[in-house]
GROMACS .gro file of C-alpha atoms in nm:
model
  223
    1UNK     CA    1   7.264  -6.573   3.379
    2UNK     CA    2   7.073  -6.316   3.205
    3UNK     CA    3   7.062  -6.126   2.879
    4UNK     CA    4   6.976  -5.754   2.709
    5UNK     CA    5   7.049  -5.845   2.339
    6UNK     CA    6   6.917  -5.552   2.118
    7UNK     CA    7   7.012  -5.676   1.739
    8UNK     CA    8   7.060  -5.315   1.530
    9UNK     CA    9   6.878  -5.512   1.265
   10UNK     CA   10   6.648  -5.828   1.205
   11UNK     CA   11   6.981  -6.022   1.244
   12UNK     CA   12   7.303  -5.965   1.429
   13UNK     CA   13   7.662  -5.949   1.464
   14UNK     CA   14   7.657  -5.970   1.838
   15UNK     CA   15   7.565  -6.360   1.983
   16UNK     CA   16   7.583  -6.481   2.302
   17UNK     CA   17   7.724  -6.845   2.329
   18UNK     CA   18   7.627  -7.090   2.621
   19UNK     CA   19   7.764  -7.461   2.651
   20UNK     CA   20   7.865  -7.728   2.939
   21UNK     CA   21   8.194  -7.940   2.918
   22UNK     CA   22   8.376  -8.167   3.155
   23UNK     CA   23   8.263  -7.961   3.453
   24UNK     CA   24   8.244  -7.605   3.370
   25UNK     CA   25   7.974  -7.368   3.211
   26UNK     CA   26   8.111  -7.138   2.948
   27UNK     CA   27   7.973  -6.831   2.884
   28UNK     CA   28   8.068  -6.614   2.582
   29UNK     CA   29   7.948  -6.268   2.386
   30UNK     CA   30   8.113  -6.225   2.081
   31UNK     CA   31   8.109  -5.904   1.869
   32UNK     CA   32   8.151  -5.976   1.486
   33UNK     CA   33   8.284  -5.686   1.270
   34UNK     CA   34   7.953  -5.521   1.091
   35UNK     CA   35   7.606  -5.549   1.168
   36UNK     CA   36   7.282  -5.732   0.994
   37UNK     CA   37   7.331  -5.975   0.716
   38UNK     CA   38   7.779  -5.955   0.663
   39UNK     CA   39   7.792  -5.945   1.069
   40UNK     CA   40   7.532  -6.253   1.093
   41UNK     CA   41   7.755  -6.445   0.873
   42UNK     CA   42   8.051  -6.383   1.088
   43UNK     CA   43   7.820  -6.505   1.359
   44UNK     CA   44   7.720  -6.851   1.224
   45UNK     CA   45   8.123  -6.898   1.149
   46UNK     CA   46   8.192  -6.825   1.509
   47UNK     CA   47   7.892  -6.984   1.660
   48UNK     CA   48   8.037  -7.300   1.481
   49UNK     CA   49   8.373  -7.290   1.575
   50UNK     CA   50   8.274  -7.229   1.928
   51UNK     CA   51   8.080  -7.575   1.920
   52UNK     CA   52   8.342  -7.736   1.727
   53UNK     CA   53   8.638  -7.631   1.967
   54UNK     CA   54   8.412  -7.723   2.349
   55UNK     CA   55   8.146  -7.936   2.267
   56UNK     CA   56   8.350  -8.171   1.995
   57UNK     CA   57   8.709  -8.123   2.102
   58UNK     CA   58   8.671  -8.067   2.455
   59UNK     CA   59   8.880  -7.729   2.525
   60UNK     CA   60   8.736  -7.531   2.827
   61UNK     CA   61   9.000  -7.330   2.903
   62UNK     CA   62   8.879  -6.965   2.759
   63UNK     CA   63   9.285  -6.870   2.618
   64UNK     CA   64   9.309  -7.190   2.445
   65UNK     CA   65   8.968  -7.152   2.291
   66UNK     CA   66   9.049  -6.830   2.186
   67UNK     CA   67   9.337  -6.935   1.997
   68UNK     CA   68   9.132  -7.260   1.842
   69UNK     CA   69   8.846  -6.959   1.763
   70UNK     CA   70   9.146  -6.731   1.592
   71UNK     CA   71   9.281  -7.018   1.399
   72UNK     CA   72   8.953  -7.099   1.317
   73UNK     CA   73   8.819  -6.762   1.185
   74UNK     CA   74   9.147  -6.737   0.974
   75UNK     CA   75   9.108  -7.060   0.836
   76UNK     CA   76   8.755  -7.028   0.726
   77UNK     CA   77   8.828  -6.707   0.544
   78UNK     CA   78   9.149  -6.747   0.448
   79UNK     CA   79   9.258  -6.499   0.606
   80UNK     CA   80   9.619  -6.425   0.553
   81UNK     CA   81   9.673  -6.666   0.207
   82UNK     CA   82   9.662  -6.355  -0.042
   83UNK     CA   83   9.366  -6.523  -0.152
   84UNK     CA   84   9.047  -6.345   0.008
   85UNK     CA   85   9.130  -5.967   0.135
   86UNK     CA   86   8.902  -5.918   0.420
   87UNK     CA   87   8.943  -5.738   0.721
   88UNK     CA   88   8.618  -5.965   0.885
   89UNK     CA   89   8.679  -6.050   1.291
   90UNK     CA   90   8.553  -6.089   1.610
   91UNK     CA   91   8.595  -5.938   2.006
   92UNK     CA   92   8.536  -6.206   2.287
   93UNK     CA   93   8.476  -6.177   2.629
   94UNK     CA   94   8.473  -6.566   2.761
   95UNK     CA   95   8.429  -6.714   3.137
   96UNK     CA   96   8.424  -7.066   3.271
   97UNK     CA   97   8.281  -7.135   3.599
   98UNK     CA   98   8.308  -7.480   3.712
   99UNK     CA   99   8.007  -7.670   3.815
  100UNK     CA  100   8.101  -7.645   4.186
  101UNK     CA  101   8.108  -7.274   4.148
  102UNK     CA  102   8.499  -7.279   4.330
  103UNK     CA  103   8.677  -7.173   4.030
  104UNK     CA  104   8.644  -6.957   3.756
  105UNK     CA  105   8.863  -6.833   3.457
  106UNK     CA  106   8.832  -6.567   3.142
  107UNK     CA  107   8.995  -6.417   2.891
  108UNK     CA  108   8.897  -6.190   2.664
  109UNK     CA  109   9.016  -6.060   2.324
  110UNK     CA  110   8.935  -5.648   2.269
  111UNK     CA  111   8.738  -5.682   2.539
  112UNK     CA  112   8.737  -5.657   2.910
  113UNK     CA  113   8.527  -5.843   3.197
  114UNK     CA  114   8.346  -5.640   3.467
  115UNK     CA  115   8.351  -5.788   3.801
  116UNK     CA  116   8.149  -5.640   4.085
  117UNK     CA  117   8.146  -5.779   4.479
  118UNK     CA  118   7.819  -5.781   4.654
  119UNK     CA  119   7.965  -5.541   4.897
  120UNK     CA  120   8.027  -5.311   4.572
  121UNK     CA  121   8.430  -5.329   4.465
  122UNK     CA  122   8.425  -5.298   4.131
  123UNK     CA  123   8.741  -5.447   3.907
  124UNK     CA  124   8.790  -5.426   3.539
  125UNK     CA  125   9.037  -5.713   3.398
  126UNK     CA  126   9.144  -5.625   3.042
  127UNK     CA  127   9.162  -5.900   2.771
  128UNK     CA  128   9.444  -5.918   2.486
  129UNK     CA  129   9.437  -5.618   2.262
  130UNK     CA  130   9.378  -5.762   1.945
  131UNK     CA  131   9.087  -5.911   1.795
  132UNK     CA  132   8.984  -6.300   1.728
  133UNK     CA  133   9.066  -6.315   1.324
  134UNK     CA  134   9.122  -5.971   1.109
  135UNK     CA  135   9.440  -5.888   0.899
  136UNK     CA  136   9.649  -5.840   1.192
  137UNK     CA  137   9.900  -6.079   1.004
  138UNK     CA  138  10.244  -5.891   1.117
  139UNK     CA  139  10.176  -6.010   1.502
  140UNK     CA  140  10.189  -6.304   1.704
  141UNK     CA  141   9.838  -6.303   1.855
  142UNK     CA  142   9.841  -6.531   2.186
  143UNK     CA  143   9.532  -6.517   2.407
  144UNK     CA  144   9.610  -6.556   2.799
  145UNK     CA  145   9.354  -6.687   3.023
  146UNK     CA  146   9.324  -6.537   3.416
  147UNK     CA  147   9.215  -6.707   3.705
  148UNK     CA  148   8.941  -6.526   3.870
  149UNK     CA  149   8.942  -6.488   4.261
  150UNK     CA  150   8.595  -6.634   4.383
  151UNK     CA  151   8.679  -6.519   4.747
  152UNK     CA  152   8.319  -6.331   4.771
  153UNK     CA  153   7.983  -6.347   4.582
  154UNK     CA  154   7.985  -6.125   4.327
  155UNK     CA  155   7.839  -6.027   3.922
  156UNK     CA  156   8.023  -6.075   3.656
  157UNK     CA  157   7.992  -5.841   3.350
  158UNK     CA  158   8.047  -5.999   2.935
  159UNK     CA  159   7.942  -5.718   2.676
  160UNK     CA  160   7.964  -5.602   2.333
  161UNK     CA  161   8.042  -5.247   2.259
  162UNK     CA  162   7.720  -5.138   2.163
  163UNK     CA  163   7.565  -4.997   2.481
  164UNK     CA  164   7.829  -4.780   2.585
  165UNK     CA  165   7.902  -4.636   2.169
  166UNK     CA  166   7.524  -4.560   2.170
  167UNK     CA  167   7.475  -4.185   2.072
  168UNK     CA  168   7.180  -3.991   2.246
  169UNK     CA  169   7.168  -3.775   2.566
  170UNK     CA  170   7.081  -3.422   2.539
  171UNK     CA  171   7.360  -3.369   2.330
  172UNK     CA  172   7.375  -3.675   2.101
  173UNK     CA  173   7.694  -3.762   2.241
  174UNK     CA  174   7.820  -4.143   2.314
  175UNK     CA  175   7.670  -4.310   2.643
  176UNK     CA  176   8.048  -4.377   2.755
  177UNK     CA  177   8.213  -4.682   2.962
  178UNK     CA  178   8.230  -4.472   3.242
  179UNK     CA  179   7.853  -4.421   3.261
  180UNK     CA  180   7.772  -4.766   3.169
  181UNK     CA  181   8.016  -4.868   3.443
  182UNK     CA  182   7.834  -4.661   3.711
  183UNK     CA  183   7.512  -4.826   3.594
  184UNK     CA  184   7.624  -5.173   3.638
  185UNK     CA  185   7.740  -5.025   4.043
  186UNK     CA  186   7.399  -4.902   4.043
  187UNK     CA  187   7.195  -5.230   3.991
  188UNK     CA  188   7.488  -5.544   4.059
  189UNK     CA  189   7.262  -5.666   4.320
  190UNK     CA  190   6.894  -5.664   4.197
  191UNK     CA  191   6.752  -5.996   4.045
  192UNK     CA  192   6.846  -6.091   3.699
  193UNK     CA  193   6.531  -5.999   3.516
  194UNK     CA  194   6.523  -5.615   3.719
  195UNK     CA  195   6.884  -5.565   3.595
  196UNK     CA  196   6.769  -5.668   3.187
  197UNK     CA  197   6.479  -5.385   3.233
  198UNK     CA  198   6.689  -5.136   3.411
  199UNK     CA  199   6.964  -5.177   3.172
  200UNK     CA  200   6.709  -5.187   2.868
  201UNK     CA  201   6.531  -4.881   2.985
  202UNK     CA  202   6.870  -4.671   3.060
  203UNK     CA  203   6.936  -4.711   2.717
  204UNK     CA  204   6.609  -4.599   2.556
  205UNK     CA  205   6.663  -4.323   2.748
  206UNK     CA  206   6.950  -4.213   2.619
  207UNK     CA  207   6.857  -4.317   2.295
  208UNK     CA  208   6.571  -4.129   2.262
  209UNK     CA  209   6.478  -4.055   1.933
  210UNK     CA  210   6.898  -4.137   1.799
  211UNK     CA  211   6.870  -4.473   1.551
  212UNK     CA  212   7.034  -4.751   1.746
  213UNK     CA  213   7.434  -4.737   1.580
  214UNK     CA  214   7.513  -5.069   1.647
  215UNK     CA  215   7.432  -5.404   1.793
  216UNK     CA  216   7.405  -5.447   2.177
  217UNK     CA  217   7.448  -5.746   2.410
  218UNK     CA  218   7.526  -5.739   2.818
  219UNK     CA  219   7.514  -6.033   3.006
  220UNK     CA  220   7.565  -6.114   3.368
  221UNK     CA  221   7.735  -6.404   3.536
  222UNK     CA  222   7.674  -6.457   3.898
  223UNK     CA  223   7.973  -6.592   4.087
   0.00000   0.00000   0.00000
């Protein structure tokens, strides 16, 4: 796997997670509400829960750690008690790949995973819409993990909202999913390390001389 992680700030709401459990690699890129110090808290809350829930209690399945992260968040805030009023929560896009590379599964919560063939078919799978955590109190928030088909090699897509919210352009208007989309079509089958710099430099671009809005994270998952 690889990683463009641009932090807004000196420290981040974004984080990538990595871990291996009973067989299968877990990716994850989290988006915490906010941005430098509030959103880095949020981040050491999730980045603990994550170990807690796979490397202590053994879940791999990406729905069921979704719901362990939810309870989690809620818990640690006390969210939902009357006793703490904050808003503070988290998107997830998570994948597990077993060792073997045969199966894979994701789920996602606000966010959706990118998956592109090697012979370019591109599919978007859409995650729950609601967020990990948050004062979402009046619904019942249930995370459903997919099975992935692994029928042909293939790039897998985890991200943050930053890249595609950036504003810049001739216009200063958003980059757009639709342009960061066609972007991942455009490099899915270079080498790791030429997709971080074309990725990084696409964004500059656009950028220009805009301040950077928010925190950014992509990464890519071969299958």
């Amino acid at each position: 796997k690889r990683q463009l992680y641009k932090p807004k700030d000196i420290v981040s709401g974004d984080f990538y997670w990595f871990g291996e459990k009973n067989g299968w690699k877990i990716f994850a890129v989290v988006d915490c509400t906010g941005h430098g110090v509030p959103g880095a808290f949020m981040s050491m809350i999730g980045h603990n829960l994550m170990h807690q829930i796979i490397q202590e209690k053994g879940n791999t399945d990406p729905g069921d750690i979704l719901n362990s992260l939810h309870k989690g968040v809620q818990e640690s805030l006390r969210q939902g008690n009357n006793e703490i009023n904050t808003n503070d929560g988290m998107d997830v896009s998570i994948i597990a790949l077993s060792n073997d590379k045969k199966a894979a599964k994701w789920a996602g919560a606000n966010r959706p995973l990118i998956i592109i063939s090697n012979d370019g078919e591109f599919t978007k799978i859409d995650g729950n819409k609601y967020p990990i955590g948050g004062s979402q109190f009046d619904i019942k928030r249930e995370f459903t993990t997919k099975t992935l088909e692994l029928s042909k090699p293939s790039m897998a897509y985890l991200s943050s909202d930053g890249y595609a919210d950036q504003f810049g352009g001739d216009n200063g208007k958003k980059f757009m999913v639709r342009r960061y989309h066609d972007l991942l079509m455009e490099i899915h089958l270079k080498d790791m390390d030429a997709q971080r710099e074309l990725l990084n430099a696409a964004f500059e671009t656009w950028r220009n001389d805009h301040e950077q809005i928010d925190d950014v994270l992509v990464v890519g998952v071969a299958l």
